[in-house]
Amino acid sequence: MVIDGATVEAEPRAGQCLRTFLREHGCFGVKKGCDAGDCGACTVHVDGIPVHSCIYPAFRARTRSVTTIHGLAAGELQRRFVEAQGFQCGFCTPGMIMTAAALTDAQRADLPRALKGNLCRCTGYRSIAAAIRGAATPEAEAESDAIGRSVLAPAGPAIVTGRAEFTLDTAPAGLLHMKLVRSPHAHAVIRRIDASAALAVPGVELVLTHTDAPAELYSTARHEHETDDPADTVLLDRVVRFTGQRVAAVVADSVATAERAAELVVVEYDLLPAVTDPQAAIADGAPRLHADKPPTARIADARTNIAASVESHLGGVAEGFAEADAVYEETFEIHRVQHVHLETHASIAWIDPDGRLVVRTSSQTPFLTRDALCRVLNLPRERVRVFTGRVGGGFGGKQEMLTEDVVALAALRTGRPVQIEFTREEEFFGATSRHPMRVRVKLGGRRSGRLTAISVGIVANTGAYGNHAPGVLFHACGESISLYRCANKKVDGVSVYTNTMPAGAFRGYGLSQLVFAVDSALDELARRLDLEPVAFRRANMIGPDDALTSIEGAPADVELGSYGLPECLDLVESGLRSGRGDPPPGDQWLIGEGIGISMLDTTPPGGHRAHARIAERAGGGYVLHVGTAEFGNGTTTVHTQFAASALGTTADQIAVVQADTDGVDYDTGAFGSTGTVVAGGATLQAAGRLREMIDARGGRGGPLLSAEGTSDGLRRSVAFNVQGFRVAVLPRTGEIRILQSVHAADAGTVVNPLQCRAQVEGGVAQALGAALSEHLDIDGTGRVTTRTLREYHIPAFADVPVTEVHFARTSDAIGPAGAKPMSESPVNPVAPALANAVRDATGVRFTRLPLTRDVVYLALAGRAAADAG
Ligand code: FES
C-alpha cells in the first residue's frame, strides 16, 4: 500500500478496517469518531476518492494509493480553515478537509449535500462553510493582538495538517489495550466471576474484577469541592445498577485480543428488581439502589432513592396565585440527550522512569482527576501526574472520571502502558447524558404585566449514580428563577436514582431543561393575559439596579458586573423585524416568531481556582503555563490575547503550555464557563506582574524573568443570552423550517469576536439538535437502544440554519478585561425560543422535546380533529 507517497509493506489483518491499519502505521491524523461511517472524522482518499476509512476494508486498499491529511499538500484550503476558524476542538477537521479537498465546483456549490458524511459537533458549520467557500471574514483579516480582535487560534496550523495530537495520537512502547466487560442487567449482584478462559488467551495480561478494586467510595463527577457529589461509586462494584456498568476490565496486547477475551469472562448474577422511572423510584416499595451506602456517602435519602433535593421559597405563592388575573400550570418533559463530543472518552496510563503514575487523558479536569486518583488508589500527590493532549470536545461529558481510574490501576498492576478508548456505542450506553427532567411550572400574573407567583417542581433522573445530581438540580433552579423579579417564589425538586445510565454535567448544567419549562410557561401566561410575550418578559426580568438574591431573598454571592439584557432583546427583536427568510412556496405553511431569554452565573459558586505562570524565553517571546484544558472552547487564544495585551506584544509571541499537573500549581478545570474568566484572570494577573518586573528592569540586562498569577473565581457576575426564531410549520408533514435565527449575547468585552461568534453558533446548533431531533432512547428494562450516530442524529450541515449573532456593548466590572464567558450559555434559550415560535405559528403549546416531525404532525392533526369534532 502506498500511504502518503511512501510504500508500506504490511498485510492487513482479516476484517481490519483501513482506519485502524493507518493509525497502526502512525497516521494519527486519521481520527476515530465512530465505527459506522457516520461522522467522517476518518476520511482519507483512496486513489483520489474520499472514503470513510472506518468502514473501508484495509485489504481493498492493497496496491492502491492512500492519502491522509498528513499527505495532503498544505495549501489554500488549510490556510482558509485557519483564517476562518473552521474548527473548535479540531477533531473533525482532518476528515472535513479531506472531503472538502476532493469537492468539484458543483459539489462546493451544494455544501449541505456535499458534507452530509462529515459531522462537526462544535462549530455549527458556518465557519466551515466560510473556509471551504473561501469567504473572507472581516475579523479574520485583523492582525492586531489587542483584546477585541479576532486573533487566530495558535493550534490552527497543527489542527489543519493533522499534526495536533489528541489523547490517543501516540503509541508508547509496549502499549497494552483495555476492554471493559459490561453488565447486561439493570440491577444485579455478581455472584461469581470466572476469568480463567480470558486469561488463557495468548496476549492477555490481566483481568480486573471487583475483587481487585479499592473499596474507596467516590463520585465520577469532578468538582472543586469533593463533597459536592454523593460518594456512591467504587472502581469496580459487586453490585451493578445499570445496563452497561463496567464489571471487569481485560488488558491485552491488542484491542482485538482484549475484545475476544472479554467475551470469555463468565459472570454469574443474582438479579435484583429494577426501577427505571424516577416517579416510581421514589414510591413506597421501590427497589433501593444505594441502601448499602454509609451516611458519609452524602446521599440525600438513600431510603427513598433521592440523591439530592432542593426546597426553598420566598413570600407566599398561594397569595400570589390568589391575586393573579391568570394562572398557567403545566408539566414539561425534558428528555435525555448526550454530548457526542467526537473524541470519545479515552486515556493512557503508564509508570514513568521515576516510578510515578502518569495519565494522559481526554479530560476537562486534569488536576481534579489527579486528586481523585490519589484518593482512590491511595497515592501521594507527588507520585501522580495527569495531563491532556488536545481534547476533542467535552461539553461537560469530560468533567467525569470514567476511564482514568481503571487504566491507572491496570498500569500499576502490569507496570506497562495501558490504553482505553470508548467506542461510539459505549459512549451512548456507558458514559453519561443530560439529566432528563419532569418540571411542573405554575405561574400567575396580573393584566398590568406583573408576575405574582412562580412555583416550580422538579423530578430529575440522575440514573444509577449521583454524579452532578446536587449541582445540576441547584443550578437548574438558580438562574432560571432568579432572572425574574417576583415577590412570591417556590421551588422544590429531587434528583432520583433509577436503574438507568448515569446522567451528569451537560452544557448549561440543568439550565437548558429549566429555561425550556419556565420560559415556555411565561410565554403562555403572557398570552392568557393578552400581553405581548416579549414585553411581559421585559416587565418582569431583573433590572440594572436589582440586587441578585437567592430564592429566599437573601443576598446572593453574584453581582451584576454588567447588564446588557435589554440591549440583547432589542437586537433580537430588530433582527426578527427584518423578516429575512421566506417559507418555501406552494404549501400552507404556518408562520410564527418566538423568543427565549436566559442568564448564567459567570463562575460556579464556592470558588474555582486557577494558577498561571509566565516567563521570558531565551531568544525572545514568552511561555505561559496554565492548568486549564483546551477542548474547543477557545480559551488558549484568549489567554494569548490577555498575556500579549498586558505585555504589550503580539499574541504569536506567547507560547502556551497547558493542562498538565506538573506545569502549574493548580487549576480546578475547564468547566462552568471558567476558561476565560478564572484561568484568564490568573493569566492577566501573571502577565501584568511580569510587565511591571520588565519595566522595573529597564534597559539593564539580567536573568530571564517570570511571574505568577492566581484567581479564585469568588467574585461572580452574570451573562445573558437571547435567542429568537421565525419558523414555518407545515401541518400536513409536521416539518418545522427555521426561516430566521437571531442570537444576542451579553458577553461583556468580546475578547475574540470571531471565536465568540462561533461559540454561539455552535451552542445554538447543539441546542437545536436537542430540540428537534436528538433523543437517547431507553427501553422499559433500562437498556439504551440508541447505539449509533445515525440513530441519534446530531445536526449535520444541512440541518443547521445560519444564526445572526449580535453582542451587547457591555464591559464587566468583575471579569478580566471586562469579559464574561460565552461557551456554555448560548444553548439555554434555544429550545424555548423554538417552542414559542412554533406555538405562535400553530397555536399548540409543546411541552415535550424533541419536536420531531411525527410529534408535531400528530399534535396538529389531533387539534384539527378536536376542532372538527
Ligand atoms: Fe468539529 Fe469539534 S471542531 S467536532
Coordinates of C-alpha atoms and ligand atoms in Angstrom, one line a residue, residues 87-93 119-123 128 342, ligand 1:
F87 CA -12.7 24.4 13.8
Q88 CA -13.1 24.5 17.5
C89 CA -11.9 21.2 19.1
G90 CA -10.5 20.3 15.7
F91 CA -11.2 16.6 15.9
C92 CA -13.5 16.6 12.9
T93 CA -11.2 18.9 10.9
L119 CA -20.2 15.8 11.2
C120 CA -19.0 18.6 13.4
R121 CA -20.3 18.9 17.0
C122 CA -18.6 22.2 17.8
T123 CA -18.9 24.8 15.2
I128 CA -16.5 25.5 7.9
L342 CA -16.4 13.4 18.5
Ligands
FES1 FE1 -15.7 19.8 14.6 FE2 -15.0 19.8 17.3 S1 -14.5 21.2 15.7 S2 -16.1 18.3 16.1

